[in-house]
Coordinates of C-alpha atoms and ligand atoms in Angstrom, one line a residue:
M3 CA 56.4 -146.3 48.9
Q4 CA 56.7 -143.8 46.0
S5 CA 54.3 -144.7 43.2
S6 CA 57.4 -144.9 40.9
Q7 CA 58.6 -147.8 43.0
I8 CA 55.4 -149.7 42.9
P9 CA 55.7 -152.6 40.5
W10 CA 53.1 -152.4 37.7
W11 CA 51.8 -155.9 38.4
S12 CA 50.8 -155.0 41.9
Q13 CA 48.1 -152.8 40.4
A14 CA 47.0 -155.4 37.9
V15 CA 44.3 -158.0 37.5
V16 CA 45.3 -161.2 35.7
Y17 CA 43.0 -163.4 33.5
Q18 CA 44.1 -167.0 33.0
V19 CA 43.4 -168.7 29.7
Y20 CA 43.5 -172.5 29.5
P21 CA 44.2 -172.6 25.7
R22 CA 42.8 -176.1 25.1
S23 CA 39.4 -175.0 26.3
F24 CA 39.1 -171.3 25.4
A25 CA 38.2 -171.0 21.7
D26 CA 38.8 -173.3 18.7
S27 CA 39.4 -171.6 15.4
D28 CA 40.0 -174.7 13.2
A29 CA 37.2 -177.1 14.2
D30 CA 39.5 -179.8 15.6
G31 CA 37.8 -179.6 19.0
V32 CA 40.8 -178.2 20.8
G33 CA 41.2 -174.5 21.5
D34 CA 44.1 -172.6 19.9
L35 CA 46.0 -169.4 19.6
R36 CA 43.9 -168.0 16.7
G37 CA 40.8 -168.8 18.8
I38 CA 42.2 -166.8 21.7
L39 CA 43.0 -163.9 19.3
S40 CA 39.4 -163.9 18.1
R41 CA 38.2 -163.5 21.7
L42 CA 40.5 -160.9 23.0
D43 CA 37.8 -158.2 23.1
H44 CA 36.1 -160.3 25.8
L45 CA 39.2 -159.7 28.0
S46 CA 39.7 -156.0 27.2
D47 CA 35.9 -155.4 27.9
L48 CA 36.4 -157.0 31.3
G49 CA 39.3 -154.6 31.9
V50 CA 42.0 -157.1 32.9
D51 CA 45.7 -156.1 32.5
V52 CA 47.5 -159.4 32.1
V53 CA 46.7 -162.6 30.1
W54 CA 48.4 -165.7 31.4
L55 CA 48.4 -168.7 29.0
S56 CA 48.7 -172.2 30.3
P57 CA 51.3 -174.1 28.3
I58 CA 51.1 -174.0 24.5
Y59 CA 54.5 -175.6 23.9
V60 CA 55.2 -178.8 21.9
S61 CA 54.1 -181.7 24.2
P62 CA 52.8 -185.2 24.1
Q63 CA 50.0 -183.8 26.2
D64 CA 50.2 -186.5 28.9
D65 CA 49.4 -183.7 31.4
N66 CA 47.7 -181.3 29.0
G67 CA 50.9 -179.5 28.1
Y68 CA 52.6 -179.5 31.5
D69 CA 54.9 -182.1 30.0
I70 CA 57.0 -180.1 27.5
A71 CA 59.0 -181.7 24.7
D72 CA 60.2 -178.4 23.2
Y73 CA 60.3 -175.2 25.2
Q74 CA 60.8 -173.0 22.1
A75 CA 58.1 -174.2 19.8
I76 CA 54.3 -174.1 19.7
D77 CA 52.4 -177.3 19.7
P78 CA 50.8 -177.6 16.2
M79 CA 47.5 -178.3 18.0
F80 CA 47.6 -174.7 19.2
G81 CA 49.2 -173.0 16.1
T82 CA 52.5 -171.7 15.1
L83 CA 55.1 -169.2 16.3
E84 CA 53.6 -166.7 13.8
D85 CA 50.2 -167.1 15.5
F86 CA 51.9 -166.6 18.8
D87 CA 53.6 -163.4 17.6
A88 CA 50.3 -162.1 16.3
L89 CA 48.7 -162.9 19.6
V90 CA 51.4 -161.0 21.6
A91 CA 51.0 -158.0 19.3
A92 CA 47.2 -158.0 19.6
V93 CA 47.4 -158.3 23.4
H94 CA 49.9 -155.4 23.5
E95 CA 47.7 -153.4 21.2
R96 CA 44.9 -153.6 23.7
G97 CA 47.2 -152.4 26.4
M98 CA 47.5 -155.8 28.1
K99 CA 50.5 -157.9 28.9
L100 CA 51.1 -161.6 28.1
V101 CA 52.5 -164.1 30.6
M102 CA 53.6 -167.6 29.8
D103 CA 53.6 -170.7 31.9
L104 CA 57.1 -171.8 32.7
V105 CA 57.3 -175.5 33.5
V106 CA 60.9 -176.3 34.5
N107 CA 60.7 -178.6 37.5
H108 CA 60.3 -181.3 34.9
T109 CA 60.3 -181.9 31.1
S110 CA 58.5 -184.4 29.1
D111 CA 60.2 -187.8 28.7
E112 CA 60.1 -187.0 25.0
H113 CA 62.2 -183.8 25.4
P114 CA 65.5 -184.3 23.5
W115 CA 67.3 -183.6 26.8
F116 CA 65.8 -186.6 28.4
V117 CA 66.1 -188.8 25.4
E118 CA 69.8 -188.0 25.5
A119 CA 70.0 -188.4 29.3
K120 CA 68.6 -191.9 29.0
Q121 CA 71.9 -193.0 27.5
P122 CA 74.1 -194.0 30.4
G123 CA 77.3 -192.0 30.3
S124 CA 75.8 -189.3 28.0
A125 CA 76.7 -185.7 28.7
K126 CA 73.2 -185.0 29.8
R127 CA 72.8 -188.0 32.1
D128 CA 73.1 -185.7 35.1
W129 CA 70.4 -183.3 33.9
Y130 CA 67.8 -185.6 35.5
L131 CA 67.7 -187.4 38.9
W132 CA 68.9 -191.0 38.4
R133 CA 69.3 -193.4 41.4
P134 CA 70.1 -197.1 41.8
A135 CA 67.6 -199.6 43.3
R136 CA 67.3 -199.7 47.0
D137 CA 70.1 -201.7 48.7
G138 CA 69.5 -205.4 48.7
F139 CA 66.7 -205.3 46.2
E140 CA 66.7 -206.6 42.6
P141 CA 66.3 -203.5 40.4
G142 CA 62.8 -203.3 38.8
T143 CA 61.1 -205.5 41.4
P144 CA 58.4 -204.2 43.8
G145 CA 59.9 -202.3 46.7
A146 CA 63.2 -201.7 44.9
E147 CA 62.4 -198.0 44.2
P148 CA 65.1 -195.8 45.6
T149 CA 62.7 -194.1 48.1
N150 CA 59.1 -194.6 49.2
W151 CA 57.8 -191.4 47.6
G152 CA 54.5 -191.4 45.8
S153 CA 53.9 -189.3 42.7
F154 CA 51.2 -186.6 42.7
F155 CA 49.3 -188.5 40.1
G156 CA 49.4 -191.9 41.9
G157 CA 51.9 -194.7 42.0
S158 CA 55.6 -194.5 42.8
A159 CA 57.6 -191.3 42.0
W160 CA 60.3 -193.5 40.5
Q161 CA 60.3 -195.1 37.1
Y162 CA 62.6 -198.0 36.4
D163 CA 64.7 -197.8 33.3
E164 CA 65.7 -201.2 32.1
A165 CA 68.4 -200.1 29.7
S166 CA 70.5 -198.6 32.5
G167 CA 69.2 -200.5 35.5
E168 CA 68.5 -197.2 37.3
Y169 CA 65.4 -195.3 38.2
Y170 CA 64.5 -191.7 37.4
L171 CA 62.5 -189.4 39.6
H172 CA 59.1 -188.0 38.4
L173 CA 57.1 -186.2 41.1
F174 CA 54.3 -186.1 38.5
S175 CA 53.6 -188.6 35.8
R176 CA 56.3 -191.0 34.6
K177 CA 56.3 -189.0 31.4
Q178 CA 57.4 -185.9 33.4
P179 CA 61.0 -186.6 34.7
D180 CA 62.3 -184.1 37.2
L181 CA 65.2 -181.9 36.1
N182 CA 68.3 -181.8 38.2
W183 CA 68.6 -178.1 39.1
E184 CA 71.9 -178.8 41.0
N185 CA 73.5 -179.0 37.6
P186 CA 74.5 -175.5 36.4
E187 CA 74.1 -176.4 32.7
V188 CA 70.4 -177.2 33.3
R189 CA 69.9 -173.8 34.9
Q190 CA 71.7 -171.9 32.2
A191 CA 69.6 -173.8 29.5
V192 CA 66.4 -172.7 31.3
Y193 CA 67.5 -169.1 31.6
A194 CA 68.5 -168.9 27.9
M195 CA 65.1 -170.2 27.0
M196 CA 63.4 -167.6 29.2
R197 CA 65.4 -164.8 27.7
W198 CA 64.4 -166.0 24.2
W199 CA 60.7 -165.7 25.1
V200 CA 61.2 -162.3 26.7
D201 CA 63.0 -161.1 23.6
R202 CA 60.0 -162.3 21.7
G203 CA 57.7 -159.9 23.7
V204 CA 56.6 -162.0 26.6
D205 CA 56.0 -160.0 29.8
G206 CA 56.6 -162.6 32.4
F207 CA 56.1 -166.1 33.7
R208 CA 53.8 -168.1 35.9
M209 CA 56.2 -170.7 37.3
D210 CA 54.9 -174.2 37.7
V211 CA 55.6 -175.9 41.1
I212 CA 58.8 -173.7 41.2
N213 CA 59.6 -174.5 44.9
L214 CA 60.3 -178.1 43.9
I215 CA 63.4 -177.2 41.9
S216 CA 65.6 -177.3 45.0
K217 CA 65.1 -180.6 46.7
N218 CA 66.5 -181.8 50.1
Y219 CA 69.5 -184.0 49.4
P220 CA 70.2 -186.8 49.9
L221 CA 66.9 -188.2 48.6
T222 CA 65.8 -190.6 51.4
D223 CA 62.5 -192.2 52.6
G224 CA 59.8 -190.0 53.9
R225 CA 57.1 -190.5 56.6
Q226 CA 54.5 -192.9 55.6
G227 CA 51.1 -193.0 57.3
P228 CA 49.5 -196.3 58.2
G229 CA 47.7 -197.8 55.2
E230 CA 49.4 -195.2 52.9
P231 CA 50.9 -196.9 49.8
Y232 CA 53.6 -194.2 49.6
S233 CA 55.1 -191.3 51.4
F234 CA 53.7 -187.9 50.6
E235 CA 56.1 -185.9 52.8
I236 CA 56.4 -183.0 50.4
E237 CA 58.8 -181.1 52.6
R238 CA 61.5 -183.5 51.3
V239 CA 61.2 -182.1 47.9
A240 CA 59.9 -178.6 48.4
N241 CA 61.6 -175.3 49.5
G242 CA 65.0 -177.0 49.4
P243 CA 68.1 -175.2 50.7
R244 CA 69.1 -173.8 47.3
L245 CA 65.7 -172.4 46.3
V246 CA 66.4 -168.8 47.1
E247 CA 69.8 -169.0 45.4
F248 CA 68.2 -170.4 42.2
L249 CA 65.4 -167.8 42.2
E250 CA 67.9 -165.0 42.6
E251 CA 70.2 -166.5 39.9
M252 CA 67.2 -166.8 37.5
N253 CA 66.1 -163.2 38.3
A254 CA 69.6 -161.9 37.5
E255 CA 70.3 -164.0 34.5
V256 CA 66.9 -163.3 32.8
G257 CA 66.8 -159.7 34.0
I258 CA 63.4 -160.3 35.7
D259 CA 63.4 -157.2 38.0
E260 CA 65.6 -155.2 35.6
R261 CA 63.1 -155.7 32.8
Q262 CA 60.1 -155.4 35.2
L263 CA 58.8 -158.8 34.3
F264 CA 55.8 -160.3 36.0
T265 CA 56.4 -163.5 38.0
V266 CA 54.2 -165.7 40.1
G267 CA 55.6 -168.9 41.5
E268 CA 53.2 -171.8 42.1
M269 CA 54.3 -173.4 45.3
V270 CA 53.1 -176.5 47.1
S271 CA 53.6 -176.6 50.8
C272 CA 54.3 -172.9 51.0
T273 CA 53.5 -170.9 54.2
A274 CA 53.1 -167.2 54.5
D275 CA 56.6 -167.0 56.0
H276 CA 58.0 -168.7 53.0
A277 CA 56.1 -166.4 50.7
R278 CA 57.4 -163.3 52.5
A279 CA 60.9 -164.5 52.0
Y280 CA 60.4 -165.3 48.3
T281 CA 58.5 -162.1 47.4
S282 CA 60.3 -159.6 49.7
R283 CA 60.9 -156.3 48.0
H284 CA 64.4 -156.2 49.6
H285 CA 65.5 -159.0 47.3
H286 CA 65.2 -160.0 43.7
R287 CA 63.3 -163.2 43.7
L288 CA 59.6 -163.4 42.7
G289 CA 56.8 -161.0 42.4
M290 CA 54.3 -163.2 44.2
V291 CA 53.4 -166.8 44.8
F292 CA 50.4 -169.0 44.6
T293 CA 49.8 -170.7 47.9
F294 CA 47.7 -173.8 48.3
E295 CA 46.7 -173.3 51.9
H296 CA 43.2 -171.9 51.3
V297 CA 42.4 -174.4 48.6
Q298 CA 43.4 -177.3 50.7
L299 CA 41.3 -176.5 53.7
D300 CA 38.6 -178.9 52.3
Q301 CA 41.2 -181.7 51.6
R302 CA 42.7 -182.4 54.9
T303 CA 42.8 -186.1 54.4
G304 CA 43.2 -186.0 50.6
K305 CA 41.7 -184.6 47.5
L306 CA 39.2 -187.4 47.0
T307 CA 38.1 -187.5 50.6
P308 CA 37.0 -183.9 50.8
N309 CA 35.7 -182.4 54.1
P310 CA 33.4 -179.4 54.5
V311 CA 35.2 -176.1 55.1
R312 CA 33.8 -173.4 57.4
L313 CA 33.7 -169.8 56.2
S314 CA 35.6 -168.7 59.3
E315 CA 38.5 -171.0 58.4
L316 CA 38.6 -169.7 54.8
K317 CA 38.5 -166.1 55.6
Q318 CA 40.9 -166.4 58.5
N319 CA 43.4 -168.1 56.3
L320 CA 43.2 -165.3 53.7
A321 CA 43.4 -162.7 56.5
H322 CA 46.5 -164.5 57.9
W323 CA 48.2 -164.1 54.5
Q324 CA 47.1 -160.4 54.3
R325 CA 48.7 -159.8 57.7
A326 CA 51.8 -161.7 56.9
L327 CA 52.6 -159.9 53.7
A328 CA 51.3 -156.4 54.8
E329 CA 54.7 -154.9 55.4
D330 CA 56.8 -156.8 52.9
G331 CA 56.0 -159.2 50.0
W332 CA 52.9 -159.4 47.9
N333 CA 49.8 -161.6 47.7
S334 CA 48.2 -163.3 44.8
L335 CA 44.4 -163.6 45.2
Y336 CA 42.7 -166.6 43.6
F337 CA 39.8 -169.1 44.1
E338 CA 40.1 -170.8 40.7
N339 CA 42.5 -172.1 38.1
H340 CA 42.8 -175.1 35.8
D341 CA 43.6 -177.4 38.8
Q342 CA 40.8 -176.3 41.1
P343 CA 37.0 -176.9 41.0
R344 CA 34.7 -174.0 40.1
S345 CA 34.4 -171.6 43.1
V346 CA 30.7 -171.1 42.7
S347 CA 30.2 -174.8 43.2
R348 CA 32.8 -175.1 45.9
F349 CA 32.4 -172.1 48.1
G350 CA 29.2 -170.6 46.8
D351 CA 25.8 -172.1 45.9
D352 CA 25.5 -173.2 42.3
S353 CA 21.7 -173.8 42.4
P354 CA 19.8 -171.7 39.8
E355 CA 18.4 -169.6 42.6
H356 CA 21.8 -168.5 44.1
R357 CA 24.4 -169.1 41.4
V358 CA 24.6 -165.5 40.2
A359 CA 24.5 -163.9 43.6
S360 CA 27.1 -166.3 45.1
A361 CA 29.5 -165.8 42.2
K362 CA 29.3 -162.1 42.7
A363 CA 29.7 -162.3 46.5
L364 CA 32.9 -164.5 46.1
A365 CA 34.2 -162.1 43.5
T366 CA 33.6 -159.1 45.7
V367 CA 35.4 -160.4 48.8
L368 CA 38.4 -161.7 46.8
H369 CA 38.9 -158.6 44.7
L370 CA 38.7 -156.3 47.7
H371 CA 41.6 -158.0 49.4
Q372 CA 45.1 -156.7 49.0
G373 CA 47.1 -158.4 46.3
T374 CA 46.9 -159.2 42.6
P375 CA 43.6 -160.9 41.7
Y376 CA 43.3 -163.7 39.2
V377 CA 40.2 -164.5 37.1
Y378 CA 40.1 -168.0 35.6
Q379 CA 38.3 -168.3 32.3
G380 CA 34.6 -168.7 32.9
Q381 CA 34.7 -167.5 36.5
E382 CA 33.6 -164.1 35.3
I383 CA 30.3 -165.6 34.2
G384 CA 29.8 -168.0 37.1
V385 CA 30.6 -171.3 35.3
T386 CA 29.8 -174.3 37.6
N387 CA 31.4 -177.7 38.0
A388 CA 31.2 -180.0 35.1
G389 CA 28.6 -182.4 36.5
F390 CA 30.5 -185.5 35.3
T391 CA 29.2 -188.8 36.8
T392 CA 31.3 -191.5 35.2
I393 CA 35.1 -192.0 35.1
E394 CA 35.0 -192.2 31.3
Q395 CA 33.9 -188.6 31.1
Y396 CA 37.2 -187.5 32.7
A397 CA 40.3 -186.8 30.6
D398 CA 42.6 -185.7 33.4
I399 CA 45.6 -187.9 34.2
E400 CA 45.3 -187.0 37.9
A401 CA 41.6 -188.0 38.1
H402 CA 42.4 -191.4 36.5
G403 CA 45.6 -192.0 38.6
M404 CA 43.9 -191.2 41.9
Y405 CA 40.8 -193.1 41.0
R406 CA 42.8 -196.2 40.2
Q407 CA 44.9 -196.0 43.3
L408 CA 42.0 -195.5 45.7
L409 CA 39.8 -198.0 44.0
A410 CA 42.6 -200.6 44.5
A411 CA 42.8 -199.5 48.2
G412 CA 39.1 -200.5 48.5
V413 CA 37.4 -197.1 48.4
P414 CA 34.0 -197.6 46.7
S415 CA 33.7 -196.2 43.1
E416 CA 30.5 -194.1 44.0
Q417 CA 32.4 -192.3 46.7
L418 CA 35.3 -191.6 44.4
L419 CA 33.1 -190.3 41.6
D420 CA 31.2 -188.1 44.0
A421 CA 34.6 -186.7 45.2
L422 CA 35.8 -186.2 41.7
G423 CA 32.6 -184.4 40.8
R424 CA 33.4 -182.0 43.6
M425 CA 37.2 -181.7 43.4
G426 CA 38.4 -183.0 40.0
R427 CA 40.5 -180.8 37.8
D428 CA 38.3 -181.3 34.8
N429 CA 35.6 -179.3 36.5
A430 CA 37.7 -176.2 35.5
R431 CA 38.7 -177.5 32.1
T432 CA 35.4 -177.9 30.3
P433 CA 35.3 -175.7 27.1
M434 CA 34.4 -172.1 27.6
P435 CA 30.7 -171.6 26.9
W436 CA 30.5 -168.5 24.7
D437 CA 26.8 -169.0 23.7
G438 CA 23.9 -171.3 24.0
S439 CA 24.6 -173.4 20.9
P440 CA 25.3 -177.2 21.3
H441 CA 29.1 -176.8 21.6
G442 CA 28.8 -173.4 23.2
G443 CA 30.4 -171.5 20.4
F444 CA 33.7 -173.0 21.5
T445 CA 34.1 -175.2 18.4
T446 CA 32.3 -176.3 15.3
G447 CA 33.9 -179.7 15.7
T448 CA 33.7 -182.2 18.5
P449 CA 35.0 -180.7 21.8
W450 CA 37.9 -182.6 23.3
L451 CA 36.0 -182.6 26.7
P452 CA 32.3 -182.3 27.0
L453 CA 30.9 -178.9 27.9
G454 CA 29.9 -178.4 31.5
A455 CA 26.5 -178.9 32.9
G456 CA 24.1 -176.0 32.2
H457 CA 26.1 -174.4 29.4
E458 CA 22.8 -173.8 27.5
T459 CA 22.0 -171.1 30.0
I460 CA 25.3 -170.4 31.6
N461 CA 27.3 -168.8 28.8
V462 CA 28.8 -165.4 27.9
V463 CA 26.0 -164.2 25.7
A464 CA 23.4 -165.0 28.3
D465 CA 25.3 -163.5 31.1
R466 CA 26.2 -160.3 29.3
A467 CA 22.5 -159.9 28.3
A468 CA 21.3 -160.4 31.9
A469 CA 20.3 -157.4 34.0
D470 CA 22.3 -159.0 36.9
S471 CA 25.3 -159.9 34.8
I472 CA 28.3 -161.5 36.7
F473 CA 30.6 -160.2 34.0
E474 CA 29.4 -156.7 34.7
H475 CA 30.1 -157.1 38.4
Y476 CA 33.6 -158.3 37.7
R477 CA 34.1 -155.4 35.3
K478 CA 33.1 -153.0 38.1
L479 CA 35.4 -154.7 40.7
I480 CA 38.3 -154.5 38.3
A481 CA 37.6 -150.8 37.5
L482 CA 37.4 -150.1 41.2
R483 CA 40.9 -151.5 41.8
H484 CA 42.2 -149.4 39.0
E485 CA 40.5 -146.3 40.3
L486 CA 41.1 -146.5 44.1
E487 CA 44.5 -146.6 45.8
V488 CA 42.7 -147.9 48.9
V489 CA 41.8 -151.1 47.0
R490 CA 45.3 -151.6 45.8
T491 CA 47.3 -150.7 48.9
G492 CA 45.0 -150.1 51.8
A493 CA 45.6 -151.9 55.1
F494 CA 43.4 -154.9 55.6
Q495 CA 41.5 -155.8 58.8
L496 CA 39.2 -158.8 59.2
L497 CA 36.1 -158.2 61.2
L498 CA 33.8 -160.8 62.8
P499 CA 36.5 -163.5 62.4
D500 CA 34.5 -166.3 63.9
D501 CA 31.3 -165.6 62.0
D502 CA 30.4 -168.4 59.7
T503 CA 27.9 -166.5 57.7
L504 CA 29.3 -163.0 57.1
W505 CA 32.6 -162.1 55.5
A506 CA 33.4 -158.6 56.7
F507 CA 36.6 -156.5 56.6
T508 CA 37.9 -153.0 56.2
R509 CA 40.5 -151.5 53.9
S510 CA 42.1 -148.3 55.0
W511 CA 44.4 -145.9 53.3
G512 CA 45.0 -142.4 54.8
D513 CA 41.5 -141.1 55.7
E514 CA 39.8 -143.4 53.4
V515 CA 38.1 -146.5 54.8
L516 CA 36.1 -149.1 52.8
L517 CA 33.9 -151.7 54.6
V518 CA 33.3 -154.9 52.7
L519 CA 30.3 -156.9 53.9
A520 CA 29.0 -160.1 52.4
N521 CA 26.4 -162.6 53.3
M522 CA 28.1 -165.9 52.4
S523 CA 25.0 -168.0 52.8
S524 CA 21.8 -168.8 51.0
Y525 CA 19.6 -167.3 53.8
L526 CA 18.8 -163.8 55.0
A527 CA 21.3 -162.5 57.5
S528 CA 21.2 -159.5 59.7
V529 CA 24.0 -157.0 60.0
P530 CA 25.4 -156.9 63.5
V531 CA 25.5 -153.1 63.4
G532 CA 27.0 -152.7 66.9
E533 CA 30.0 -154.9 66.0
L534 CA 30.9 -153.0 62.8
P535 CA 32.2 -149.5 62.2
S536 CA 29.3 -147.0 61.9
L537 CA 27.4 -146.9 58.7
E538 CA 26.2 -143.4 59.4
D539 CA 26.8 -141.3 56.3
A540 CA 28.5 -144.2 54.7
R541 CA 28.2 -144.3 50.9
L542 CA 27.5 -147.6 49.1
I543 CA 30.0 -147.7 46.3
L544 CA 29.4 -151.2 45.0
S545 CA 26.8 -153.8 45.6
S546 CA 26.1 -157.2 44.2
G547 CA 22.7 -155.8 43.1
S548 CA 20.3 -157.7 45.3
A549 CA 20.2 -155.0 48.0
G550 CA 16.9 -154.8 49.8
T551 CA 15.6 -151.6 51.3
D552 CA 16.5 -152.6 54.8
V553 CA 20.2 -151.7 55.4
Q554 CA 20.4 -154.1 58.4
T555 CA 19.3 -157.2 56.4
L556 CA 21.5 -158.9 53.8
Q557 CA 19.8 -160.9 51.1
P558 CA 21.3 -164.4 50.5
W559 CA 24.8 -163.9 49.1
E560 CA 24.4 -160.1 49.0
A561 CA 27.7 -158.2 49.0
R562 CA 28.2 -154.5 49.7
V563 CA 31.2 -152.2 49.6
Y564 CA 30.8 -149.0 51.6
R565 CA 33.0 -146.0 51.8
L566 CA 32.8 -144.9 55.4
A567 CA 32.5 -141.3 56.5
T568 CA 35.7 -140.6 58.5
G569 CA 37.0 -137.6 60.3
Ligands
NOJ9 C1 50.9 -177.6 38.5 C2 50.0 -177.4 37.3 O1 49.2 -176.3 37.6 C3 49.3 -178.7 37.0 O2 48.3 -178.6 36.1 C4 50.3 -179.7 36.6 O3 49.7 -181.0 36.5 C5 51.5 -179.9 37.6 N1 51.9 -178.6 38.1 C6 52.6 -180.5 37.0 O4 53.2 -179.7 36.0

């Protein structure tokens, strides 16, 4: 490909800000836009290219802003449109781009569209998915829901509306009714809103659960496992027959490719084959997708019954995606976001002895894959899971919904709290620890969610002052991507695929070959020299800093990037 044809975002690194928890400028305990503005130098120091903001729109905050009541206004909790304009200008001044969260599978039930749609016979009735009770059932009684689907947050996916005697679909909370994308007026309203933000200076969109917008009609019962209260057969509502058509229509109507906008579609139940089709450079659909495959390896029987994941499974999964999108399409690379636990606690070792090294090892392997890497706020300083031990400490609607549902099904509370402590979304949502003060420099008020465990020592000031700073390691990785074509576009090959201790792969571009080698364990590991490309005359271009003198021994969580001597 000519470099003029390479989209700018395929050379970029993205930083995700969760506005509620980033920086609070007005002491109300909730982060805001002025707070983000005051901390932008942290991001430009890191060297990232794109800032993605989780939702800041007017919202009743049932799901922390993923329930939007006005798509074209800022929630007063976060500031004003003037604050937003100032933020966009400041981001652009620093040479970065700004990406908004686009949540259009559903609105809030307080959105004027839904308020109007609730009136039977109103012009907007068909903007949402209304269905009568199941045949032979009294509307509103148990079992009368139109299908047996469960919502992602627990309970039925259908809410009974007494006024009309019908049910509306909500795949998430009952305050997040699903929009009916089959209705062309809905689609045009969404595109007009997107154009409005682009005209205001926004550089693209992260699209929330975007492959749920085309559902498989008619809506009928799904498979239900024994003992399961509801069906979770996601295929019934994901990747529906009109998805590609809707994505292409959106692309054309908003001018996504024409204006070189950034897009990443969050997609549940999305395989690498789907991703290739959605991100193919021969079509005008999406820039990249977020898959869930690698972050669901430890949730085979559900989020609150986590199972251990082997390194070989994790790296083979990523390698599978590298292969699948090597010729066409594009990968996103992520371990963390506001829905996932902290990666250093999940895939690394968050003990004081190994936290720093394991955070760097994880960063090294991820950032050396091909694709667009994402850094989630706090990941760049190795923030760990929250350490919550009681249900009262959680604010997340999903945590409470799942806890209630499983408790009612007889799962002991200790087991659920242990699982939430490992997998719950609030692990990622604790306020950003900027310094070692009681509220971490996040707020001078009372934080909306307690700060995470260990923030007195795990914070930006402490990390940046440390000789073995994680931030500094991220900075180097990001700079390396900007500097080297081989990091951006080099072919990927996984080595030692079945090894559960070492993560090893090469990246090759022309004559240039990089070897990435990481010990993903808390023990010493020896380098199986005979099974790897020769290290003779190889140059170590990046290391996680703990390198011993013996080339053939890797310290716990030590990661190295070599440039091999070729030709
Ligand atoms: C995915 C978002 O990332 C998550 O936070 C949200 O709860 C659901 N979509 C519903 O919008």
